[in-house]
Amino acid sequence: MISKVHSTMPSVSVIVSTLNDGDKLQMTIESFINQDYENKELLVIDGLSTDSTTEICKKYQNVISVYVSEKDSGIYDAWNKGLKLAKGRFVGIVDSSNKLYPDAMKILSNYIKKDQSLDFVCGAVKKDGRLYAGFNPKKITIKFNIIPSSVVGFYIKKSSLKKVGYLNLKYNIQADYDLLYRMIVKHNLKGIHSSGDEVFGDLGESGFSKKHNFWKTLSNEIIIRNDNGQNKLVLLYIIIGRSLRKFFNILFRL
């Protein structure tokens, strides 16, 4: 819970969005509890689950600072609710199939204290046994996948998020990438990535946007880029380049 007693430690808010995922939610909450860090708060945003979620949240009511259980318009709506209610100096998303590693917040805090001007931190994460790390902002104009993940390892300063604006619910998928584009291209926010051995946690079954097919994902990306005023020639380059790569990948698999 956010506390003035630990004012030397940057306050961190963790938002857990969930819907009928009670069997995994307890693991996520326990990973929050196991953080070797004091100045933190946990917000659980539930889309009105009908499974064991309510009972689990009651079990951890002394740990959960904010609990919301109501119908929403999807995962990005849930994230926005949590981001707006969070009181921490830095905020991040950890979905109900994710697991934080014990030193995650300590690592995050070290980066924040080292550079007070930082707007966001990208921590290394694991998924399916593989390590994902790094940050390549110069590639944002041709690819969205420039950070390891939007959940578990990504934390942004709340005041910086307010300047950029929250997730745009117009986009059913990749709204987090739209936010990232605005952060880097339109607002020139300052970010840093952790080293490869500073892993924030495991993504588990995360990957909402990856559940959609190639053409829907590409179409949505072009819409987002166009809405943000990106050069039309660059958009054409992306469409042709990605489509050709997809065609040749299919061709060589035959």
Coordinates of C-alpha atoms in Angstrom, one line a residue:
M1 CA 0.0 0.0 0.0
I2 CA 1.2 3.5 -0.9
S3 CA 2.8 4.9 2.3
K4 CA 4.5 8.2 3.3
V5 CA 6.7 6.3 5.6
H6 CA 8.6 4.9 2.7
S7 CA 8.9 8.2 0.8
T8 CA 12.5 7.4 -0.2
M9 CA 11.2 4.4 -2.2
P10 CA 9.3 5.4 -5.3
S11 CA 5.6 4.4 -5.0
V12 CA 4.5 1.8 -7.5
S13 CA 0.9 0.8 -8.5
V14 CA 0.2 -2.6 -10.0
I15 CA -3.0 -3.1 -11.9
V16 CA -4.3 -6.6 -12.4
S17 CA -7.1 -7.0 -14.9
T18 CA -9.1 -10.2 -14.8
L19 CA -12.2 -12.0 -16.1
N20 CA -13.1 -15.5 -15.0
D21 CA -9.4 -16.3 -14.3
G22 CA -9.6 -17.2 -10.6
D23 CA -7.5 -20.3 -10.9
K24 CA -4.5 -18.1 -11.9
L25 CA -5.3 -14.8 -10.1
Q26 CA -4.1 -16.1 -6.7
M27 CA -0.7 -16.8 -8.2
T28 CA -0.5 -13.3 -9.5
I29 CA -1.5 -11.7 -6.2
E30 CA 1.0 -13.9 -4.3
S31 CA 3.7 -12.7 -6.7
F32 CA 2.8 -9.1 -5.8
I33 CA 2.9 -10.0 -2.0
N34 CA 6.3 -11.6 -2.4
Q35 CA 7.9 -8.4 -3.7
D36 CA 10.7 -7.3 -1.4
Y37 CA 9.3 -3.8 -1.6
E38 CA 7.1 -1.8 0.7
N39 CA 5.8 1.3 -1.1
K40 CA 3.4 -0.4 -3.4
E41 CA -0.3 -0.8 -4.1
L42 CA -2.4 -3.5 -5.8
L43 CA -5.6 -2.7 -7.8
V44 CA -7.7 -5.6 -9.1
I45 CA -10.1 -4.6 -12.0
D46 CA -12.5 -7.5 -12.6
G47 CA -14.9 -7.6 -15.6
L48 CA -17.7 -9.1 -13.4
S49 CA -16.4 -12.7 -13.2
T50 CA -18.7 -15.6 -12.4
D51 CA -16.0 -17.9 -11.1
S52 CA -14.0 -17.9 -7.9
T53 CA -12.5 -14.4 -8.5
T54 CA -14.7 -12.6 -5.9
E55 CA -13.8 -15.1 -3.2
I56 CA -10.1 -14.9 -3.9
C57 CA -10.2 -11.1 -3.8
K58 CA -12.1 -11.2 -0.4
K59 CA -9.3 -13.5 0.8
Y60 CA -6.7 -10.9 -0.1
Q61 CA -8.8 -7.8 0.9
N62 CA -6.0 -6.6 3.2
V63 CA -3.6 -6.6 0.3
I64 CA -5.8 -5.2 -2.4
S65 CA -6.0 -1.4 -2.2
V66 CA -8.7 -1.0 -4.9
Y67 CA -11.1 -3.7 -6.1
V68 CA -13.6 -3.0 -9.0
S69 CA -16.0 -5.7 -10.2
E70 CA -18.2 -4.5 -13.1
K71 CA -18.9 -4.9 -16.7
D72 CA -16.3 -3.3 -19.0
S73 CA -15.7 -2.9 -22.7
G74 CA -12.7 -5.2 -22.8
I75 CA -9.2 -5.5 -21.5
Y76 CA -8.1 -1.9 -22.5
D77 CA -11.1 -0.5 -20.7
A78 CA -10.1 -2.4 -17.6
W79 CA -6.6 -1.2 -17.8
N80 CA -7.7 2.4 -18.2
K81 CA -9.9 2.1 -15.0
G82 CA -7.0 0.9 -13.0
L83 CA -4.5 3.4 -14.5
K84 CA -6.9 6.3 -13.5
L85 CA -7.4 5.0 -10.0
A86 CA -3.8 4.3 -9.3
K87 CA -2.0 6.5 -6.8
G88 CA 1.6 5.4 -7.4
R89 CA 4.2 7.6 -8.9
F90 CA 4.8 4.8 -11.4
V91 CA 2.1 2.4 -12.7
G92 CA 2.2 -0.9 -14.5
I93 CA -0.1 -3.7 -15.7
V94 CA 0.2 -7.3 -14.5
D95 CA -2.6 -9.5 -15.9
S96 CA -4.1 -12.4 -14.0
S97 CA -2.0 -15.0 -15.9
N98 CA 1.3 -13.2 -15.2
K99 CA 3.8 -13.7 -12.4
L100 CA 6.1 -11.1 -11.0
Y101 CA 9.6 -12.2 -9.9
P102 CA 10.5 -11.2 -6.3
D103 CA 13.0 -8.5 -7.2
A104 CA 10.9 -6.8 -9.9
M105 CA 10.0 -3.7 -8.0
K106 CA 13.4 -3.4 -6.4
I107 CA 15.0 -3.4 -9.9
L108 CA 12.4 -0.8 -11.1
S109 CA 13.0 1.4 -8.1
N110 CA 16.8 1.4 -8.7
Y111 CA 16.3 2.8 -12.2
I112 CA 13.8 5.4 -11.1
K113 CA 16.1 6.6 -8.2
K114 CA 19.1 6.7 -10.5
D115 CA 17.4 9.0 -13.0
Q116 CA 14.6 11.1 -11.7
S117 CA 13.8 12.4 -15.3
L118 CA 12.7 8.9 -16.5
D119 CA 9.2 8.7 -17.9
F120 CA 9.1 4.9 -18.2
V121 CA 11.0 1.7 -17.7
C122 CA 11.0 -1.5 -19.9
G123 CA 12.0 -4.5 -17.9
A124 CA 13.1 -7.8 -19.3
V125 CA 10.4 -10.6 -19.2
K126 CA 10.1 -14.3 -19.9
K127 CA 7.5 -16.1 -22.0
D128 CA 7.5 -19.8 -22.9
G129 CA 10.9 -20.1 -21.4
R130 CA 12.4 -17.4 -23.7
L131 CA 13.9 -14.1 -22.5
Y132 CA 12.7 -10.9 -24.1
A133 CA 14.6 -7.7 -23.4
G134 CA 15.7 -4.3 -24.9
F135 CA 14.1 -1.1 -26.2
N136 CA 14.4 0.2 -29.8
P137 CA 12.5 3.5 -30.1
K138 CA 14.1 4.3 -33.5
K139 CA 12.2 1.5 -35.1
I140 CA 8.7 2.7 -34.0
T141 CA 8.0 4.2 -37.4
I142 CA 8.2 0.7 -39.1
K143 CA 7.4 -1.8 -36.3
F144 CA 5.4 -1.7 -33.1
N145 CA 7.2 -4.5 -31.3
I146 CA 10.0 -2.4 -29.8
I147 CA 9.6 -3.3 -26.2
P148 CA 9.5 -6.7 -24.5
S149 CA 5.9 -6.4 -23.4
S150 CA 3.2 -3.9 -22.3
V151 CA 2.6 -6.0 -19.2
V152 CA 4.7 -7.3 -16.3
G153 CA 7.9 -5.4 -17.4
F154 CA 6.5 -2.0 -18.4
Y155 CA 6.0 0.9 -15.9
I156 CA 5.3 4.5 -16.7
K157 CA 5.3 7.6 -14.6
K158 CA 1.7 8.5 -13.8
S159 CA 2.2 12.2 -14.5
S160 CA 3.7 11.4 -17.9
L161 CA 0.8 9.1 -18.7
K162 CA -1.6 11.9 -18.0
K163 CA 0.2 14.1 -20.5
V164 CA 0.0 11.4 -23.2
G165 CA -3.5 10.3 -22.5
Y166 CA -4.8 6.8 -21.7
L167 CA -5.5 3.9 -24.0
N168 CA -7.8 4.7 -27.0
L169 CA -10.8 2.3 -26.8
K170 CA -11.4 2.8 -30.5
Y171 CA -8.9 0.1 -31.1
N172 CA -10.0 -3.4 -30.1
I173 CA -6.4 -4.7 -30.5
Q174 CA -3.0 -3.0 -30.2
A175 CA -4.3 0.0 -28.2
D176 CA -1.2 -0.4 -26.1
Y177 CA 1.0 0.1 -29.2
D178 CA -1.0 3.2 -30.1
L179 CA -0.1 4.5 -26.6
L180 CA 3.5 3.6 -27.1
Y181 CA 3.6 5.4 -30.5
R182 CA 2.2 8.6 -28.9
M183 CA 4.6 8.3 -26.0
I184 CA 7.7 8.1 -28.2
V185 CA 6.8 10.0 -31.4
K186 CA 4.4 12.7 -30.2
H187 CA 5.6 13.3 -26.7
N188 CA 9.2 12.2 -26.9
L189 CA 9.1 10.5 -23.5
K190 CA 12.3 9.3 -22.0
G191 CA 12.6 5.6 -21.3
I192 CA 15.2 3.0 -20.4
H193 CA 15.4 -0.8 -20.4
S194 CA 16.7 -3.1 -17.8
S195 CA 19.6 -5.5 -18.5
G196 CA 18.9 -9.0 -19.7
D197 CA 19.6 -10.5 -16.2
E198 CA 17.1 -8.1 -14.5
V199 CA 13.9 -10.0 -15.3
F200 CA 10.7 -8.6 -14.0
G201 CA 8.5 -11.7 -14.4
D202 CA 6.8 -14.3 -16.6
L203 CA 4.1 -13.4 -19.1
G204 CA 2.3 -16.7 -18.8
E205 CA -0.6 -16.7 -21.2
S206 CA -0.5 -13.0 -22.1
G207 CA -0.7 -11.9 -25.7
F208 CA -4.2 -10.5 -26.4
S209 CA -3.3 -9.0 -29.8
K210 CA -1.4 -12.1 -30.9
K211 CA -4.7 -14.1 -31.0
H212 CA -5.7 -12.2 -34.1
N213 CA -4.6 -13.2 -37.6
F214 CA -1.9 -11.5 -39.6
W215 CA -4.2 -9.4 -41.9
K216 CA -6.4 -8.1 -39.1
T217 CA -3.3 -7.1 -37.1
L218 CA -1.7 -5.4 -40.1
S219 CA -4.9 -3.6 -41.0
N220 CA -5.3 -2.3 -37.5
E221 CA -1.7 -1.2 -37.3
I222 CA -2.1 0.9 -40.5
I223 CA -5.3 2.5 -39.0
I224 CA -3.4 3.4 -35.8
R225 CA -0.5 4.8 -37.7
N226 CA -2.7 6.8 -40.1
D227 CA -4.7 8.2 -37.1
N228 CA -1.4 9.4 -35.6
G229 CA -0.5 11.2 -38.9
Q230 CA 2.3 9.0 -40.1
N231 CA 3.6 9.5 -43.6
K232 CA 1.5 7.8 -46.2
L233 CA 4.5 6.5 -48.2
V234 CA 5.8 4.8 -45.0
L235 CA 2.4 3.2 -44.6
L236 CA 2.5 1.9 -48.1
Y237 CA 6.0 0.6 -47.5
I238 CA 4.8 -1.3 -44.4
I239 CA 1.8 -2.8 -46.2
I240 CA 3.8 -3.9 -49.3
G241 CA 6.8 -5.2 -47.3
R242 CA 4.8 -7.1 -44.7
S243 CA 2.5 -8.6 -47.3
L244 CA 5.4 -9.8 -49.5
R245 CA 7.1 -11.4 -46.5
K246 CA 3.9 -13.1 -45.6
F247 CA 3.4 -14.4 -49.1
F248 CA 7.0 -15.7 -49.4
N249 CA 6.7 -17.4 -46.0
I250 CA 3.6 -19.2 -47.1
L251 CA 5.1 -20.1 -50.5
F252 CA 8.3 -21.6 -49.0
R253 CA 6.3 -23.7 -46.5
L254 CA 4.5 -25.4 -49.4

